[in-house]
């Protein structure tokens, strides 16, 4: 399981130009069953993604395909989590 943070850079002003492509990229992540959650880092710092069912190298490649990353609008950090204990509603994350 992974948490991806996408923190705005000094190029944040370019975000509206690439928002459609970024949203399409997010949509593909959900359609492919990789993304479980996306949301904003507050206050207006960027975004975060909870991802699973993918290797780190595959996720790194996927993140590089995000127009926001490719255009330098955000910098990405991938944190890998090895779930040890979960609420029963999240037990699927341990598989």
Short mmCIF file of N, CA, C and O in Angstrom, two decimals:
data_model
loop_
_atom_site.label_atom_id
_atom_site.label_comp_id
_atom_site.label_asym_id
_atom_site.label_seq_id
_atom_site.Cartn_x
_atom_site.Cartn_y
_atom_site.Cartn_z
N UNK A 1 0.86 -1.16 0.00
CA UNK A 1 0.00 0.00 0.00
C UNK A 1 0.91 1.23 0.00
O UNK A 1 1.99 1.20 0.58
N UNK A 2 0.44 2.27 -0.63
CA UNK A 2 1.25 3.47 -0.77
C UNK A 2 0.43 4.73 -0.51
O UNK A 2 -0.76 4.77 -0.82
N UNK A 3 1.11 5.73 0.02
CA UNK A 3 0.57 7.08 0.06
C UNK A 3 1.47 7.92 -0.84
O UNK A 3 2.69 7.90 -0.69
N UNK A 4 0.85 8.58 -1.78
CA UNK A 4 1.58 9.47 -2.69
C UNK A 4 1.19 10.89 -2.34
O UNK A 4 0.00 11.21 -2.28
N UNK A 5 2.18 11.72 -2.07
CA UNK A 5 1.90 13.14 -1.87
C UNK A 5 2.36 13.91 -3.10
O UNK A 5 3.40 13.60 -3.68
N UNK A 6 1.55 14.84 -3.51
CA UNK A 6 1.82 15.71 -4.66
C UNK A 6 1.81 17.14 -4.14
O UNK A 6 0.75 17.76 -3.99
N UNK A 7 2.97 17.67 -3.83
CA UNK A 7 3.07 19.01 -3.24
C UNK A 7 3.34 20.05 -4.33
O UNK A 7 4.23 19.87 -5.16
N UNK A 8 2.57 21.12 -4.28
CA UNK A 8 2.73 22.19 -5.26
C UNK A 8 4.14 22.77 -5.23
O UNK A 8 4.74 22.94 -4.17
N UNK A 9 4.63 23.10 -6.41
CA UNK A 9 5.91 23.77 -6.58
C UNK A 9 5.66 25.25 -6.84
O UNK A 9 4.51 25.71 -6.79
N UNK A 10 6.70 25.95 -7.21
CA UNK A 10 6.55 27.36 -7.58
C UNK A 10 5.76 27.52 -8.88
O UNK A 10 5.38 28.63 -9.23
N UNK A 11 5.52 26.42 -9.59
CA UNK A 11 4.77 26.45 -10.86
C UNK A 11 3.28 26.20 -10.66
O UNK A 11 2.57 25.89 -11.62
N UNK A 12 2.79 26.34 -9.44
CA UNK A 12 1.38 26.08 -9.12
C UNK A 12 0.43 26.85 -10.04
O UNK A 12 -0.64 26.35 -10.39
N UNK A 13 0.82 28.03 -10.48
CA UNK A 13 -0.05 28.86 -11.33
C UNK A 13 -0.37 28.18 -12.66
O UNK A 13 -1.37 28.53 -13.30
N UNK A 14 0.45 27.21 -13.09
CA UNK A 14 0.19 26.49 -14.34
C UNK A 14 -0.86 25.39 -14.19
O UNK A 14 -1.29 24.80 -15.17
N UNK A 15 -1.29 25.11 -12.97
CA UNK A 15 -2.21 24.00 -12.70
C UNK A 15 -3.49 24.04 -13.56
O UNK A 15 -3.88 23.01 -14.11
N UNK A 16 -4.15 25.19 -13.70
CA UNK A 16 -5.39 25.19 -14.49
C UNK A 16 -5.19 24.70 -15.93
O UNK A 16 -6.08 24.05 -16.49
N UNK A 17 -4.03 24.95 -16.52
CA UNK A 17 -3.76 24.51 -17.90
C UNK A 17 -3.75 22.99 -18.03
O UNK A 17 -4.04 22.47 -19.10
N UNK A 18 -3.40 22.29 -16.95
CA UNK A 18 -3.20 20.85 -17.00
C UNK A 18 -4.19 20.08 -16.13
O UNK A 18 -4.06 18.87 -15.96
N UNK A 19 -5.20 20.80 -15.61
CA UNK A 19 -6.16 20.18 -14.70
C UNK A 19 -6.95 19.05 -15.37
O UNK A 19 -7.18 18.00 -14.76
N UNK A 20 -7.38 19.24 -16.60
CA UNK A 20 -8.16 18.19 -17.29
C UNK A 20 -7.34 16.91 -17.42
O UNK A 20 -7.82 15.81 -17.11
N UNK A 21 -6.09 17.03 -17.84
CA UNK A 21 -5.22 15.87 -17.96
C UNK A 21 -4.95 15.21 -16.62
O UNK A 21 -4.92 13.98 -16.50
N UNK A 22 -4.76 16.02 -15.58
CA UNK A 22 -4.54 15.50 -14.23
C UNK A 22 -5.77 14.74 -13.76
O UNK A 22 -5.66 13.63 -13.22
N UNK A 23 -6.96 15.31 -13.98
CA UNK A 23 -8.20 14.63 -13.57
C UNK A 23 -8.41 13.33 -14.35
O UNK A 23 -8.89 12.35 -13.80
N UNK A 24 -8.05 13.32 -15.63
CA UNK A 24 -8.14 12.08 -16.43
C UNK A 24 -7.18 11.03 -15.87
O UNK A 24 -7.51 9.85 -15.81
N UNK A 25 -5.99 11.46 -15.47
CA UNK A 25 -5.01 10.56 -14.88
C UNK A 25 -5.55 9.95 -13.58
O UNK A 25 -5.42 8.74 -13.36
N UNK A 26 -6.16 10.77 -12.75
CA UNK A 26 -6.78 10.27 -11.51
C UNK A 26 -7.89 9.28 -11.83
O UNK A 26 -7.98 8.21 -11.23
N UNK A 27 -8.74 9.62 -12.79
CA UNK A 27 -9.84 8.74 -13.18
C UNK A 27 -9.33 7.37 -13.60
O UNK A 27 -9.88 6.34 -13.20
N UNK A 28 -8.24 7.34 -14.39
CA UNK A 28 -7.65 6.05 -14.81
C UNK A 28 -7.16 5.25 -13.61
O UNK A 28 -7.30 4.03 -13.57
N UNK A 29 -6.59 5.94 -12.63
CA UNK A 29 -6.13 5.25 -11.43
C UNK A 29 -7.26 4.53 -10.71
O UNK A 29 -7.09 3.40 -10.24
N UNK A 30 -8.42 5.17 -10.63
CA UNK A 30 -9.59 4.53 -10.02
C UNK A 30 -10.13 3.42 -10.91
O UNK A 30 -10.46 2.33 -10.42
N UNK A 31 -10.23 3.67 -12.19
CA UNK A 31 -10.74 2.66 -13.11
C UNK A 31 -9.87 1.41 -13.13
O UNK A 31 -10.38 0.29 -13.26
N UNK A 32 -8.57 1.58 -12.96
CA UNK A 32 -7.65 0.45 -12.95
C UNK A 32 -7.61 -0.26 -11.59
O UNK A 32 -6.90 -1.26 -11.43
N UNK A 33 -8.35 0.24 -10.61
CA UNK A 33 -8.41 -0.38 -9.30
C UNK A 33 -7.17 -0.12 -8.45
O UNK A 33 -6.93 -0.83 -7.47
N UNK A 34 -6.39 0.87 -8.81
CA UNK A 34 -5.15 1.19 -8.10
C UNK A 34 -5.39 2.24 -7.01
O UNK A 34 -4.90 2.11 -5.90
N UNK A 35 -6.12 3.29 -7.33
CA UNK A 35 -6.36 4.37 -6.37
C UNK A 35 -7.58 4.03 -5.52
O UNK A 35 -8.63 3.64 -6.04
N UNK A 36 -7.44 4.22 -4.22
CA UNK A 36 -8.54 4.01 -3.28
C UNK A 36 -9.13 5.33 -2.80
O UNK A 36 -10.29 5.40 -2.42
N UNK A 37 -8.31 6.38 -2.80
CA UNK A 37 -8.71 7.67 -2.27
C UNK A 37 -7.79 8.73 -2.85
O UNK A 37 -6.60 8.48 -3.03
N UNK A 38 -8.36 9.87 -3.16
CA UNK A 38 -7.56 11.04 -3.50
C UNK A 38 -8.16 12.22 -2.74
O UNK A 38 -9.34 12.22 -2.40
N UNK A 39 -7.33 13.19 -2.45
CA UNK A 39 -7.83 14.36 -1.74
C UNK A 39 -6.77 15.43 -1.67
O UNK A 39 -5.62 15.21 -2.04
N UNK A 40 -7.19 16.59 -1.19
CA UNK A 40 -6.30 17.73 -1.11
C UNK A 40 -5.54 17.78 0.20
O UNK A 40 -6.08 17.46 1.25
N UNK A 41 -4.27 18.18 0.12
CA UNK A 41 -3.48 18.47 1.30
C UNK A 41 -3.81 19.91 1.70
O UNK A 41 -3.71 20.82 0.89
N UNK A 42 -4.18 20.08 2.94
CA UNK A 42 -4.64 21.39 3.40
C UNK A 42 -3.53 22.13 4.15
O UNK A 42 -2.70 21.48 4.78
N UNK A 43 -3.50 23.42 4.07
CA UNK A 43 -4.34 24.29 3.25
C UNK A 43 -3.71 24.53 1.88
O UNK A 43 -2.66 25.15 1.76
N UNK A 44 -4.32 24.03 0.86
CA UNK A 44 -3.91 24.22 -0.54
C UNK A 44 -2.43 23.92 -0.79
O UNK A 44 -1.73 24.66 -1.47
N UNK A 45 -1.97 22.80 -0.24
CA UNK A 45 -0.56 22.41 -0.39
C UNK A 45 -0.33 21.47 -1.56
O UNK A 45 0.80 21.28 -1.99
N UNK A 46 -1.41 20.86 -2.05
CA UNK A 46 -1.30 19.88 -3.13
C UNK A 46 -2.32 18.79 -2.92
O UNK A 46 -3.44 19.05 -2.48
N UNK A 47 -1.93 17.55 -3.21
CA UNK A 47 -2.86 16.44 -3.09
C UNK A 47 -2.20 15.20 -2.54
O UNK A 47 -0.98 15.13 -2.39
N UNK A 48 -3.03 14.20 -2.26
CA UNK A 48 -2.54 12.92 -1.76
C UNK A 48 -3.39 11.80 -2.36
O UNK A 48 -4.57 12.00 -2.68
N UNK A 49 -2.76 10.65 -2.50
CA UNK A 49 -3.41 9.48 -3.09
C UNK A 49 -3.09 8.27 -2.22
O UNK A 49 -1.94 8.09 -1.80
N UNK A 50 -4.09 7.44 -1.96
CA UNK A 50 -3.90 6.15 -1.34
C UNK A 50 -4.00 5.12 -2.45
O UNK A 50 -5.01 5.07 -3.16
N UNK A 51 -2.94 4.34 -2.65
CA UNK A 51 -2.88 3.38 -3.76
C UNK A 51 -2.55 1.99 -3.24
O UNK A 51 -1.87 1.83 -2.22
N UNK A 52 -3.01 0.98 -3.98
CA UNK A 52 -2.70 -0.41 -3.64
C UNK A 52 -2.75 -1.26 -4.91
O UNK A 52 -3.04 -0.78 -5.99
N UNK A 53 -2.42 -2.56 -4.75
CA UNK A 53 -2.45 -3.52 -5.86
C UNK A 53 -1.53 -3.11 -7.01
O UNK A 53 -1.89 -3.22 -8.18
N UNK A 54 -0.33 -2.62 -6.67
CA UNK A 54 0.62 -2.18 -7.67
C UNK A 54 2.01 -2.25 -7.03
O UNK A 54 2.14 -2.07 -5.81
N UNK A 55 3.01 -2.53 -7.83
CA UNK A 55 4.38 -2.52 -7.29
C UNK A 55 4.88 -1.08 -7.21
O UNK A 55 4.34 -0.18 -7.86
N UNK A 56 5.91 -0.88 -6.43
CA UNK A 56 6.47 0.47 -6.30
C UNK A 56 6.96 0.99 -7.65
O UNK A 56 6.71 2.14 -8.00
N UNK A 57 7.66 0.13 -8.41
CA UNK A 57 8.19 0.60 -9.70
C UNK A 57 7.06 0.94 -10.67
O UNK A 57 7.15 1.92 -11.41
N UNK A 58 5.98 0.17 -10.64
CA UNK A 58 4.83 0.48 -11.50
C UNK A 58 4.17 1.79 -11.07
O UNK A 58 3.75 2.58 -11.91
N UNK A 59 4.08 2.00 -9.76
CA UNK A 59 3.48 3.24 -9.25
C UNK A 59 4.36 4.43 -9.60
O UNK A 59 3.85 5.49 -10.00
N UNK A 60 5.67 4.27 -9.48
CA UNK A 60 6.58 5.36 -9.86
C UNK A 60 6.37 5.76 -11.31
O UNK A 60 6.31 6.95 -11.64
N UNK A 61 6.23 4.77 -12.19
CA UNK A 61 6.00 5.05 -13.61
C UNK A 61 4.65 5.74 -13.81
O UNK A 61 4.53 6.69 -14.59
N UNK A 62 3.65 5.27 -13.09
CA UNK A 62 2.31 5.87 -13.20
C UNK A 62 2.34 7.33 -12.75
O UNK A 62 1.75 8.20 -13.38
N UNK A 63 3.02 7.61 -11.66
CA UNK A 63 3.10 8.97 -11.13
C UNK A 63 3.79 9.89 -12.14
O UNK A 63 3.37 11.04 -12.32
N UNK A 64 4.80 9.40 -12.80
CA UNK A 64 5.50 10.21 -13.81
C UNK A 64 4.59 10.57 -14.98
O UNK A 64 4.85 11.55 -15.69
N UNK A 65 3.51 9.79 -15.19
CA UNK A 65 2.56 10.07 -16.27
C UNK A 65 1.55 11.17 -15.91
O UNK A 65 0.81 11.63 -16.77
N UNK A 66 1.50 11.55 -14.64
CA UNK A 66 0.59 12.62 -14.22
C UNK A 66 1.08 13.93 -14.85
O UNK A 66 2.23 14.33 -14.66
N UNK A 67 0.23 14.62 -15.61
CA UNK A 67 0.65 15.89 -16.21
C UNK A 67 1.18 16.90 -15.19
O UNK A 67 2.08 17.67 -15.49
N UNK A 68 0.63 16.89 -13.98
CA UNK A 68 1.12 17.81 -12.96
C UNK A 68 2.58 17.51 -12.60
O UNK A 68 3.36 18.42 -12.37
N UNK A 69 2.93 16.24 -12.55
CA UNK A 69 4.30 15.85 -12.26
C UNK A 69 5.19 16.15 -13.46
O UNK A 69 6.26 16.76 -13.33
N UNK A 70 4.73 15.75 -14.65
CA UNK A 70 5.51 15.94 -15.87
C UNK A 70 5.81 17.42 -16.12
O UNK A 70 6.89 17.75 -16.64
N UNK A 71 4.90 18.30 -15.76
CA UNK A 71 5.07 19.74 -16.00
C UNK A 71 5.70 20.47 -14.82
O UNK A 71 5.84 21.69 -14.86
N UNK A 72 6.05 19.73 -13.77
CA UNK A 72 6.71 20.37 -12.63
C UNK A 72 5.79 21.19 -11.76
O UNK A 72 6.24 22.03 -10.98
N UNK A 73 4.48 20.97 -11.86
CA UNK A 73 3.51 21.70 -11.05
C UNK A 73 3.52 21.19 -9.62
O UNK A 73 3.30 21.94 -8.68
N UNK A 74 3.79 19.90 -9.48
CA UNK A 74 3.90 19.28 -8.17
C UNK A 74 5.16 18.43 -8.12
O UNK A 74 5.67 17.99 -9.16
N UNK A 75 5.63 18.19 -6.92
CA UNK A 75 6.68 17.20 -6.71
C UNK A 75 6.02 16.03 -5.98
O UNK A 75 5.20 16.23 -5.08
N UNK A 76 6.37 14.83 -6.40
CA UNK A 76 5.74 13.63 -5.86
C UNK A 76 6.66 12.93 -4.88
O UNK A 76 7.88 12.86 -5.08
N UNK A 77 6.07 12.42 -3.82
CA UNK A 77 6.77 11.55 -2.88
C UNK A 77 5.90 10.31 -2.68
O UNK A 77 4.68 10.42 -2.49
N UNK A 78 6.52 9.15 -2.74
CA UNK A 78 5.80 7.89 -2.55
C UNK A 78 6.26 7.27 -1.24
O UNK A 78 7.45 7.01 -1.05
N UNK A 79 5.32 7.05 -0.35
CA UNK A 79 5.58 6.39 0.93
C UNK A 79 4.96 5.01 0.89
O UNK A 79 3.76 4.88 0.62
N UNK A 80 5.75 3.98 1.16
CA UNK A 80 5.23 2.61 1.14
C UNK A 80 4.90 2.19 2.56
O UNK A 80 5.69 2.41 3.48
N UNK A 81 3.74 1.58 2.73
CA UNK A 81 3.28 1.12 4.03
C UNK A 81 3.03 -0.38 3.95
O UNK A 81 2.35 -0.85 3.04
N UNK A 82 3.57 -1.10 4.90
CA UNK A 82 3.30 -2.54 5.02
C UNK A 82 2.28 -2.69 6.15
O UNK A 82 2.64 -2.66 7.33
N UNK A 83 0.98 -2.80 5.80
CA UNK A 83 -0.04 -2.86 6.84
C UNK A 83 0.20 -4.03 7.80
O UNK A 83 0.44 -5.16 7.36
N UNK A 84 0.14 -3.74 9.09
CA UNK A 84 0.29 -4.77 10.10
C UNK A 84 -1.02 -5.06 10.80
O UNK A 84 -1.40 -6.20 10.98
N UNK A 85 -1.72 -4.01 11.15
CA UNK A 85 -2.99 -4.15 11.85
C UNK A 85 -3.97 -3.19 11.21
O UNK A 85 -3.64 -2.02 10.98
N UNK A 86 -5.15 -3.68 10.93
CA UNK A 86 -6.18 -2.84 10.32
C UNK A 86 -7.52 -3.07 10.99
O UNK A 86 -7.76 -4.13 11.59
N UNK A 87 -8.38 -2.12 10.85
CA UNK A 87 -9.78 -2.31 11.19
C UNK A 87 -10.31 -3.36 10.21
O UNK A 87 -9.84 -3.43 9.07
N UNK A 88 -11.25 -4.16 10.61
CA UNK A 88 -11.75 -5.23 9.74
C UNK A 88 -12.28 -4.69 8.42
O UNK A 88 -12.22 -5.38 7.40
N UNK A 89 -12.75 -3.45 8.38
CA UNK A 89 -13.24 -2.88 7.12
C UNK A 89 -12.12 -2.65 6.13
O UNK A 89 -12.37 -2.49 4.93
N UNK A 90 -10.87 -2.61 6.58
CA UNK A 90 -9.72 -2.39 5.71
C UNK A 90 -8.85 -3.64 5.59
O UNK A 90 -7.72 -3.56 5.10
N UNK A 91 -9.35 -4.78 5.99
CA UNK A 91 -8.56 -6.01 5.96
C UNK A 91 -8.04 -6.34 4.57
O UNK A 91 -6.98 -6.94 4.42
N UNK A 92 -8.76 -5.92 3.53
CA UNK A 92 -8.32 -6.19 2.16
C UNK A 92 -6.96 -5.56 1.85
O UNK A 92 -6.25 -6.00 0.95
N UNK A 93 -6.56 -4.57 2.61
CA UNK A 93 -5.27 -3.91 2.37
C UNK A 93 -4.09 -4.78 2.79
O UNK A 93 -2.97 -4.56 2.36
N UNK A 94 -4.34 -5.77 3.63
CA UNK A 94 -3.27 -6.65 4.09
C UNK A 94 -3.00 -7.78 3.11
O UNK A 94 -1.99 -8.46 3.23
N UNK A 95 -3.87 -7.95 2.14
CA UNK A 95 -3.71 -9.07 1.19
C UNK A 95 -2.60 -8.82 0.20
O UNK A 95 -2.27 -7.73 -0.15
#
